PDB file of C-alpha atoms in Angstrom:
ATOM      1  CA  GLU G 163       0.048  -0.074  -0.117  1.00 55.00           C
ATOM      2  CA  TRP G 164       0.969   3.587  -0.518  1.00 59.00           C
ATOM      3  CA  GLU G 165      -0.494   6.155   1.728  1.00 63.00           C
ATOM      4  CA  GLY G 166      -3.671   3.678   2.107  1.00 66.00           C
ATOM      5  CA  LYS G 167      -4.241   3.023  -1.507  1.00 67.00           C
ATOM      6  CA  PRO G 168      -2.778  -0.435  -3.333  1.00 70.00           C
ATOM      7  CA  ALA G 169       0.302   0.107  -5.125  1.00 64.00           C
ATOM      8  CA  ASN G 170       3.402  -1.349  -6.558  1.00 65.00           C
ATOM      9  CA  LEU G 171       6.836  -0.489  -6.063  1.00 65.00           C
ATOM     10  CA  ILE G 172       9.268  -0.085  -8.899  1.00 68.00           C
ATOM     11  CA  ASN G 173      13.074   0.812  -8.034  1.00 67.00           C
ATOM     12  CA  LEU G 174      14.797   2.820 -10.478  1.00 64.00           C
ATOM     13  CA  ARG G 175      18.643   3.200 -10.480  1.00 71.00           C
ATOM     14  CA  ASP G 176      20.533   4.859 -13.693  1.00 70.00           C
ATOM     15  CA  ILE G 177      23.227   2.557 -14.876  1.00 64.00           C
ATOM     16  CA  THR G 178      24.098   4.424 -17.956  1.00 71.00           C
ATOM     17  CA  GLN G 179      27.579   5.062 -16.763  1.00 71.00           C
ATOM     18  CA  ARG G 180      28.294   1.354 -15.783  1.00 64.00           C
ATOM     19  CA  LYS G 181      26.857  -0.041 -19.169  1.00 61.00           C
ATOM     20  CA  GLN G 182      29.142   2.527 -21.025  1.00 64.00           C
ATOM     21  CA  ILE G 183      32.101   1.049 -18.574  1.00 59.00           C
ATOM     22  CA  GLU G 184      31.194  -2.435 -19.729  1.00 58.00           C
ATOM     23  CA  THR G 185      31.239  -1.665 -23.387  1.00 58.00           C
ATOM     24  CA  GLN G 186      34.607   0.006 -23.335  1.00 58.00           C
ATOM     25  CA  LEU G 187      36.089  -2.835 -21.408  1.00 55.00           C
ATOM     26  CA  ARG G 188      34.523  -5.558 -23.709  1.00 58.00           C
ATOM     27  CA  GLU G 189      35.814  -3.312 -26.691  1.00 55.00           C
ATOM     28  CA  ALA G 190      39.122  -3.031 -24.821  1.00 50.00           C
ATOM     29  CA  VAL G 191      39.353  -6.708 -24.345  1.00 45.00           C
ATOM     30  CA  ILE G 192      38.722  -7.366 -28.092  1.00 46.00           C
ATOM     31  CA  GLN G 193      41.430  -4.814 -29.056  1.00 52.00           C
ATOM     32  CA  LEU G 194      43.895  -6.668 -26.799  1.00 47.00           C
ATOM     33  CA  GLN G 195      42.763 -10.036 -27.944  1.00 56.00           C
ATOM     34  CA  LEU G 196      43.410  -8.945 -31.720  1.00 48.00           C
ATOM     35  CA  SER G 197      46.373  -7.488 -30.782  1.00 51.00           C
ATOM     36  CA  ILE G 198      47.969 -10.774 -29.242  1.00 49.00           C
ATOM     37  CA  GLU G 199      46.725 -12.915 -32.317  1.00 55.00           C
ATOM     38  CA  THR G 200      48.092 -10.596 -34.622  1.00 50.00           C
ATOM     39  CA  ALA G 201      51.511 -10.332 -32.942  1.00 53.00           C
ATOM     40  CA  GLN G 202      51.670 -14.169 -32.256  1.00 66.00           C
ATOM     41  CA  LEU G 203      52.435 -13.647 -28.937  1.00 82.00           C
ATOM     42  CA  GLY G 204      52.528 -16.153 -26.835  1.00 91.00           C
ATOM     43  CA  ILE G 205      50.957 -15.779 -23.044  1.00 90.00           C
ATOM     44  CA  TRP G 206      51.483 -17.605 -20.042  1.00 92.00           C
ATOM     45  CA  ARG G 207      50.652 -17.402 -16.784  1.00 91.00           C
ATOM     46  CA  ILE G 208      51.215 -18.993 -13.016  1.00 91.00           C
ATOM     47  CA  ASN G 209      49.029 -18.586  -9.769  1.00 91.00           C
ATOM     48  CA  LEU G 210      51.351 -19.087  -7.125  1.00 91.00           C
ATOM     49  CA  GLU G 211      48.446 -19.635  -4.356  1.00 90.00           C
ATOM     50  CA  ASN G 212      47.521 -23.078  -6.708  1.00 90.00           C
ATOM     51  CA  ASN G 213      50.472 -23.535  -8.995  1.00 88.00           C
ATOM     52  CA  ALA G 214      47.845 -23.239 -11.693  1.00 89.00           C
ATOM     53  CA  ILE G 215      49.077 -22.869 -14.959  1.00 90.00           C
ATOM     54  CA  GLN G 216      47.533 -21.151 -17.892  1.00 90.00           C
ATOM     55  CA  TRP G 217      48.503 -20.704 -21.740  1.00 92.00           C
ATOM     56  CA  ASN G 218      46.748 -19.041 -24.659  1.00 91.00           C
ATOM     57  CA  ASP G 219      46.156 -20.684 -27.687  1.00 91.00           C
ATOM     58  CA  GLN G 220      49.475 -18.910 -29.631  1.00 92.00           C
ATOM     59  CA  LEU G 221      51.175 -20.337 -27.293  1.00 93.00           C
ATOM     60  CA  LEU G 222      49.990 -24.049 -27.538  1.00 94.00           C
ATOM     61  CA  GLU G 223      50.930 -23.155 -31.448  1.00 93.00           C
ATOM     62  CA  ILE G 224      54.200 -22.392 -30.730  1.00 94.00           C
ATOM     63  CA  TYR G 225      54.967 -25.553 -28.923  1.00 94.00           C
ATOM     64  CA  GLY G 226      53.473 -27.708 -30.953  1.00 94.00           C
ATOM     65  CA  ILE G 227      50.774 -29.214 -28.838  1.00 92.00           C
ATOM     66  CA  SER G 228      47.199 -29.425 -28.203  1.00 92.00           C
ATOM     67  CA  ARG G 229      44.825 -28.123 -25.339  1.00 90.00           C
ATOM     68  CA  ASP G 230      44.268 -31.399 -24.175  1.00 91.00           C
ATOM     69  CA  GLU G 231      48.023 -32.233 -24.175  1.00 89.00           C
ATOM     70  CA  PHE G 232      49.040 -29.366 -22.383  1.00 88.00           C
ATOM     71  CA  GLU G 233      46.065 -29.600 -19.538  1.00 85.00           C
ATOM     72  CA  ASN G 234      47.049 -33.604 -18.986  1.00 84.00           C
ATOM     73  CA  ASN G 235      50.296 -32.706 -18.846  1.00 85.00           C
ATOM     74  CA  PRO G 236      50.982 -28.870 -17.674  1.00 76.00           C
ATOM     75  CA  ASP G 237      54.639 -29.082 -16.516  1.00 80.00           C
ATOM     76  CA  ASN G 238      55.715 -31.055 -19.504  1.00 81.00           C
ATOM     77  CA  TRP G 239      56.753 -28.044 -21.425  1.00 83.00           C
ATOM     78  CA  CYS G 240      60.042 -27.824 -19.773  1.00 85.00           C
ATOM     79  CA  HIS G 241      61.131 -30.687 -21.273  1.00 89.00           C
ATOM     80  CA  GLN G 242      60.707 -29.260 -24.378  1.00 93.00           C
ATOM     81  CA  ILE G 243      63.641 -27.202 -23.858  1.00 93.00           C
ATOM     82  CA  HIS G 244      66.562 -27.504 -25.712  1.00 94.00           C
ATOM     83  CA  PRO G 245      68.989 -29.397 -23.707  1.00 93.00           C
ATOM     84  CA  ASN G 246      72.113 -26.779 -24.499  1.00 95.00           C
ATOM     85  CA  ASP G 247      69.700 -23.753 -22.979  1.00 95.00           C
ATOM     86  CA  ARG G 248      67.817 -25.582 -20.255  1.00 92.00           C
ATOM     87  CA  GLU G 249      70.657 -24.337 -17.839  1.00 93.00           C
ATOM     88  CA  TYR G 250      70.044 -20.962 -19.081  1.00 93.00           C
ATOM     89  CA  ALA G 251      66.268 -21.270 -18.789  1.00 92.00           C
ATOM     90  CA  ASP G 252      66.408 -22.333 -15.672  1.00 92.00           C
ATOM     91  CA  GLN G 253      68.347 -19.562 -14.161  1.00 93.00           C
ATOM     92  CA  CYS G 254      65.916 -17.032 -15.877  1.00 93.00           C
ATOM     93  CA  PHE G 255      63.002 -18.550 -14.298  1.00 91.00           C
ATOM     94  CA  ALA G 256      64.585 -18.997 -10.702  1.00 93.00           C
ATOM     95  CA  ALA G 257      65.336 -15.122 -11.367  1.00 94.00           C
ATOM     96  CA  LEU G 258      61.747 -14.553 -12.193  1.00 92.00           C
ATOM     97  CA  SER G 259      60.858 -16.910  -8.974  1.00 91.00           C
ATOM     98  CA  GLN G 260      62.686 -14.626  -7.038  1.00 93.00           C
ATOM     99  CA  GLY G 261      60.448 -11.590  -7.964  1.00 92.00           C
ATOM    100  CA  LYS G 262      62.875 -10.403 -10.463  1.00 93.00           C
ATOM    101  CA  ILE G 263      61.856  -8.837 -13.927  1.00 91.00           C
ATOM    102  CA  VAL G 264      63.802 -11.303 -16.745  1.00 92.00           C
ATOM    103  CA  ASP G 265      63.542  -9.370 -20.376  1.00 90.00           C
ATOM    104  CA  ASN G 266      64.137 -10.363 -23.409  1.00 89.00           C
ATOM    105  CA  PHE G 267      66.215 -14.063 -22.830  1.00 91.00           C
ATOM    106  CA  GLU G 268      66.601 -16.469 -25.787  1.00 94.00           C
ATOM    107  CA  PHE G 269      66.471 -20.079 -26.029  1.00 95.00           C
ATOM    108  CA  ARG G 270      65.225 -23.049 -28.240  1.00 95.00           C
ATOM    109  CA  ILE G 271      62.318 -25.594 -27.791  1.00 95.00           C
ATOM    110  CA  ILE G 272      62.314 -29.026 -29.424  1.00 95.00           C
ATOM    111  CA  ARG G 273      58.472 -29.396 -30.809  1.00 94.00           C
ATOM    112  CA  PRO G 274      57.005 -32.904 -30.653  1.00 93.00           C
ATOM    113  CA  ASP G 275      57.626 -33.291 -34.625  1.00 93.00           C
ATOM    114  CA  ASP G 276      61.145 -32.600 -33.941  1.00 93.00           C
ATOM    115  CA  GLU G 277      61.109 -29.046 -35.145  1.00 94.00           C
ATOM    116  CA  ILE G 278      63.715 -26.841 -33.631  1.00 94.00           C
ATOM    117  CA  ARG G 279      62.102 -22.844 -32.616  1.00 95.00           C
ATOM    118  CA  TYR G 280      63.585 -19.913 -31.283  1.00 96.00           C
ATOM    119  CA  ILE G 281      61.853 -18.161 -28.773  1.00 95.00           C
ATOM    120  CA  ASN G 282      62.415 -15.093 -27.439  1.00 94.00           C
ATOM    121  CA  ALA G 283      60.816 -14.210 -23.116  1.00 94.00           C
ATOM    122  CA  SER G 284      59.960 -12.057 -20.939  1.00 92.00           C
ATOM    123  CA  GLY G 285      58.294 -12.498 -17.506  1.00 92.00           C
ATOM    124  CA  LYS G 286      57.590 -10.701 -14.519  1.00 92.00           C
ATOM    125  CA  PRO G 287      55.725 -11.534 -11.253  1.00 91.00           C
ATOM    126  CA  VAL G 288      52.657 -10.004 -10.046  1.00 91.00           C
ATOM    127  CA  PHE G 289      52.296  -8.439  -6.403  1.00 92.00           C
ATOM    128  CA  ASP G 290      48.981  -8.200  -4.304  1.00 89.00           C
ATOM    129  CA  ASP G 291      48.155  -5.354  -2.069  1.00 87.00           C
ATOM    130  CA  ASN G 292      50.022  -6.357   0.624  1.00 89.00           C
ATOM    131  CA  ASP G 293      53.245  -6.757  -1.699  1.00 89.00           C
ATOM    132  CA  ARG G 294      53.069 -10.402  -1.679  1.00 91.00           C
ATOM    133  CA  MET G 295      54.143 -12.348  -5.094  1.00 92.00           C
ATOM    134  CA  VAL G 296      50.853 -14.262  -6.281  1.00 92.00           C
ATOM    135  CA  GLU G 297      51.481 -14.769  -9.803  1.00 92.00           C
ATOM    136  CA  LEU G 298      54.107 -14.817 -12.417  1.00 92.00           C
ATOM    137  CA  ILE G 299      52.869 -13.898 -16.331  1.00 91.00           C
ATOM    138  CA  GLY G 300      55.229 -13.846 -19.239  1.00 91.00           C
ATOM    139  CA  VAL G 301      55.482 -13.755 -22.593  1.00 91.00           C
ATOM    140  CA  ASN G 302      56.744 -15.923 -25.803  1.00 93.00           C
ATOM    141  CA  ILE G 303      57.694 -14.922 -28.975  1.00 92.00           C
ATOM    142  CA  ASP G 304      58.723 -17.359 -31.809  1.00 94.00           C
ATOM    143  CA  ILE G 305      61.958 -15.819 -33.641  1.00 93.00           C
ATOM    144  CA  THR G 306      62.902 -18.806 -35.930  1.00 93.00           C
ATOM    145  CA  GLN G 307      62.300 -17.008 -38.703  1.00 90.00           C
ATOM    146  CA  THR G 308      64.377 -13.950 -37.418  1.00 90.00           C
ATOM    147  CA  LYS G 309      67.031 -16.091 -36.547  1.00 92.00           C
ATOM    148  CA  GLU G 310      66.867 -18.147 -39.830  1.00 90.00           C
ATOM    149  CA  SER G 311      67.270 -14.773 -41.798  1.00 90.00           C
ATOM    150  CA  GLU G 312      70.117 -13.851 -39.764  1.00 89.00           C
ATOM    151  CA  LYS G 313      71.637 -16.919 -40.488  1.00 88.00           C
ATOM    152  CA  ALA G 314      71.447 -16.779 -43.940  1.00 90.00           C
ATOM    153  CA  LEU G 315      72.380 -13.290 -44.047  1.00 88.00           C
ATOM    154  CA  ARG G 316      75.982 -14.055 -42.495  1.00 89.00           C
ATOM    155  CA  LEU G 317      76.771 -17.099 -44.292  1.00 88.00           C
ATOM    156  CA  SER G 318      75.857 -15.014 -47.818  1.00 88.00           C
ATOM    157  CA  GLU G 319      77.976 -12.178 -46.276  1.00 87.00           C
ATOM    158  CA  ALA G 320      80.769 -14.927 -45.470  1.00 89.00           C
ATOM    159  CA  ARG G 321      80.455 -16.291 -48.883  1.00 88.00           C
ATOM    160  CA  TYR G 322      80.661 -12.637 -50.725  1.00 86.00           C
ATOM    161  CA  ARG G 323      83.656 -11.700 -48.246  1.00 87.00           C
ATOM    162  CA  SER G 324      85.429 -15.179 -49.589  1.00 90.00           C
ATOM    163  CA  LEU G 325      85.140 -14.109 -53.162  1.00 88.00           C
ATOM    164  CA  PHE G 326      85.912 -10.564 -52.582  1.00 85.00           C
ATOM    165  CA  ASP G 327      89.122 -11.669 -50.462  1.00 88.00           C
ATOM    166  CA  ASN G 328      90.024 -14.609 -53.020  1.00 89.00           C
ATOM    167  CA  SER G 329      89.273 -12.524 -56.298  1.00 88.00           C
ATOM    168  CA  LEU G 330      92.180 -12.166 -58.419  1.00 88.00           C
ATOM    169  CA  ASP G 331      90.740  -8.845 -59.893  1.00 89.00           C
ATOM    170  CA  ALA G 332      91.203  -5.458 -57.999  1.00 88.00           C
ATOM    171  CA  ILE G 333      88.023  -4.627 -55.998  1.00 88.00           C
ATOM    172  CA  LEU G 334      87.185  -1.593 -54.589  1.00 85.00           C
ATOM    173  CA  VAL G 335      83.846  -0.274 -52.833  1.00 86.00           C
ATOM    174  CA  PHE G 336      83.144   3.171 -52.360  1.00 83.00           C
ATOM    175  CA  ASP G 337      80.659   5.179 -50.791  1.00 84.00           C
ATOM    176  CA  ASP G 338      78.086   8.072 -52.206  1.00 79.00           C
ATOM    177  CA  ASP G 339      80.844  10.134 -51.432  1.00 82.00           C
ATOM    178  CA  ALA G 340      83.235   8.622 -53.694  1.00 80.00           C
ATOM    179  CA  GLN G 341      85.036   7.818 -50.521  1.00 88.00           C
ATOM    180  CA  TYR G 342      86.727   4.265 -50.575  1.00 87.00           C
ATOM    181  CA  VAL G 343      85.463   1.716 -47.691  1.00 88.00           C
ATOM    182  CA  ASP G 344      87.198  -1.273 -48.687  1.00 90.00           C
ATOM    183  CA  ALA G 345      89.312  -3.201 -50.841  1.00 89.00           C
ATOM    184  CA  ASN G 346      90.621  -6.468 -51.556  1.00 89.00           C
ATOM    185  CA  LEU G 347      94.030  -7.617 -51.415  1.00 91.00           C
ATOM    186  CA  ALA G 348      94.253  -7.756 -55.391  1.00 90.00           C
ATOM    187  CA  ALA G 349      93.380  -3.991 -54.964  1.00 89.00           C
ATOM    188  CA  ALA G 350      96.115  -3.425 -52.540  1.00 91.00           C
ATOM    189  CA  ASP G 351      98.683  -4.996 -54.671  1.00 90.00           C
ATOM    190  CA  LEU G 352      97.760  -3.192 -57.857  1.00 90.00           C
ATOM    191  CA  LEU G 353      97.911   0.317 -56.275  1.00 90.00           C
ATOM    192  CA  GLY G 354     100.686  -0.134 -54.013  1.00 91.00           C
ATOM    193  CA  TYR G 355      98.606   0.680 -51.114  1.00 91.00           C
ATOM    194  CA  SER G 356      97.109  -1.811 -47.763  1.00 90.00           C
ATOM    195  CA  PRO G 357      93.692  -2.087 -47.744  1.00 86.00           C
ATOM    196  CA  GLU G 358      93.538   0.265 -44.431  1.00 89.00           C
ATOM    197  CA  GLU G 359      95.168   2.835 -46.444  1.00 90.00           C
ATOM    198  CA  ILE G 360      93.116   2.726 -49.466  1.00 89.00           C
ATOM    199  CA  ALA G 361      89.853   3.593 -46.906  1.00 88.00           C
ATOM    200  CA  GLU G 362      91.264   6.988 -46.412  1.00 89.00           C
ATOM    201  CA  LEU G 363      91.447   7.551 -49.723  1.00 88.00           C
ATOM    202  CA  HIS G 364      89.243   9.346 -51.884  1.00 86.00           C
ATOM    203  CA  MET G 365      88.423   8.054 -55.752  1.00 80.00           C
ATOM    204  CA  TRP G 366      90.375  11.180 -57.025  1.00 80.00           C
ATOM    205  CA  ASP G 367      93.582  10.025 -54.826  1.00 84.00           C
ATOM    206  CA  ILE G 368      93.713   6.915 -57.493  1.00 82.00           C
ATOM    207  CA  PHE G 369      92.516   8.161 -60.791  1.00 77.00           C
ATOM    208  CA  VAL G 370      94.929  10.485 -62.521  1.00 75.00           C
ATOM    209  CA  PRO G 371      93.385  13.898 -63.046  1.00 74.00           C
ATOM    210  CA  SER G 372      93.053  13.444 -67.269  1.00 73.00           C
ATOM    211  CA  ASN G 373      90.491  10.741 -66.565  1.00 68.00           C
ATOM    212  CA  ARG G 374      88.004  12.058 -64.257  1.00 68.00           C
ATOM    213  CA  GLU G 375      85.687  13.709 -66.442  1.00 68.00           C
ATOM    214  CA  GLN G 376      85.185  10.039 -68.084  1.00 69.00           C
ATOM    215  CA  VAL G 377      84.986   8.491 -64.681  1.00 66.00           C
ATOM    216  CA  LEU G 378      82.420  11.147 -63.883  1.00 65.00           C
ATOM    217  CA  LEU G 379      80.408  10.016 -67.226  1.00 64.00           C
ATOM    218  CA  ARG G 380      80.372   6.580 -66.324  1.00 63.00           C
ATOM    219  CA  LEU G 381      79.180   6.949 -62.308  1.00 64.00           C
ATOM    220  CA  ALA G 382      76.014   8.863 -64.098  1.00 63.00           C
ATOM    221  CA  ASP G 383      75.497   5.594 -65.871  1.00 62.00           C
ATOM    222  CA  LEU G 384      75.978   3.621 -62.951  1.00 59.00           C
ATOM    223  CA  ILE G 385      73.321   5.526 -61.143  1.00 56.00           C
ATOM    224  CA  ALA G 386      71.121   4.829 -64.481  1.00 59.00           C
ATOM    225  CA  GLU G 387      72.060   1.078 -63.618  1.00 62.00           C
ATOM    226  CA  LYS G 388      73.606   0.786 -67.292  1.00 57.00           C
ATOM    227  CA  LYS G 389      76.646  -1.850 -66.774  1.00 59.00           C
ATOM    228  CA  LEU G 390      79.851  -0.140 -67.572  1.00 58.00           C
ATOM    229  CA  ALA G 391      83.097  -0.830 -68.878  1.00 61.00           C
ATOM    230  CA  GLY G 392      86.363   0.998 -69.940  1.00 67.00           C
ATOM    231  CA  GLU G 393      89.924   1.757 -69.905  1.00 75.00           C
ATOM    232  CA  SER G 394      91.078   4.282 -67.209  1.00 76.00           C
ATOM    233  CA  GLN G 395      94.259   5.425 -65.726  1.00 78.00           C
ATOM    234  CA  ILE G 396      95.323   4.994 -62.368  1.00 80.00           C
ATOM    235  CA  LYS G 397      98.152   6.281 -60.387  1.00 84.00           C
ATOM    236  CA  ARG G 398      99.951   3.948 -57.854  1.00 88.00           C
ATOM    237  CA  LYS G 399     101.118   4.834 -54.488  1.00 89.00           C
ATOM    238  CA  ASP G 400     104.981   5.213 -55.854  1.00 89.00           C
ATOM    239  CA  GLY G 401     103.578   7.692 -58.455  1.00 87.00           C
ATOM    240  CA  THR G 402     103.793   5.218 -61.572  1.00 86.00           C
ATOM    241  CA  ILE G 403     100.408   5.301 -63.761  1.00 87.00           C
ATOM    242  CA  ASN G 404      99.198   2.083 -64.704  1.00 83.00           C
ATOM    243  CA  THR G 405      96.259   1.700 -67.359  1.00 81.00           C
ATOM    244  CA  VAL G 406      93.706  -0.708 -65.736  1.00 78.00           C
ATOM    245  CA  ASP G 407      90.203  -2.345 -67.664  1.00 74.00           C
ATOM    246  CA  GLN G 408      87.553  -0.537 -65.246  1.00 69.00           C
ATOM    247  CA  ARG G 409      84.290  -1.994 -64.450  1.00 68.00           C
ATOM    248  CA  MET G 410      81.213  -1.249 -62.233  1.00 62.00           C
TER     249      MET G 410
END
């Protein structure tokens, strides 16, 4: 009753702000999940109160195991660490367990299909309001493709350096200012300078003045991506003049 008359009570509360916050949180979670999936970040968490371990789908993909395999044996992942990297990985995890932040440490894993993957990992402890460590959280990033690219580049550079150093032809490398930056032994022998001395020289220190216009024209053609060939005269360290077949 209300003032002696039958009545129904309706309680109204303005929840507009709460709904807006909930919507913003949902959108933030969706954006975060999208970022994690796009960057292929493998994320793990360990609850220190009950030792529960959580992995996201990206981390399962990196290690090559299914959700069921992980949940049936959540500690088995540590056996996938490459034997040569296990001690280092154990040291990093021990530091993390002691409350230290561990950034950018690398190790290898062996997937069930025997494929070796390179991992870049970081981790940090989480503390509650009483400064008690309650959780460990970390990120694994598969950097195998980067490592393989770096290896291929090193091999390519090594092959180039071998060809460069052992070539019977004199080879000189110059920068955009026509300053020499490298020379092989054949070039040093031809010019009478050491490779280190050649790296201190400018192009005009070697070509005789009467050839400068011709060299400039050839450089213009080089910029236009044309193949170049021709004869030029160079001045050796001892002042003698030699005629060479020049190619760029």
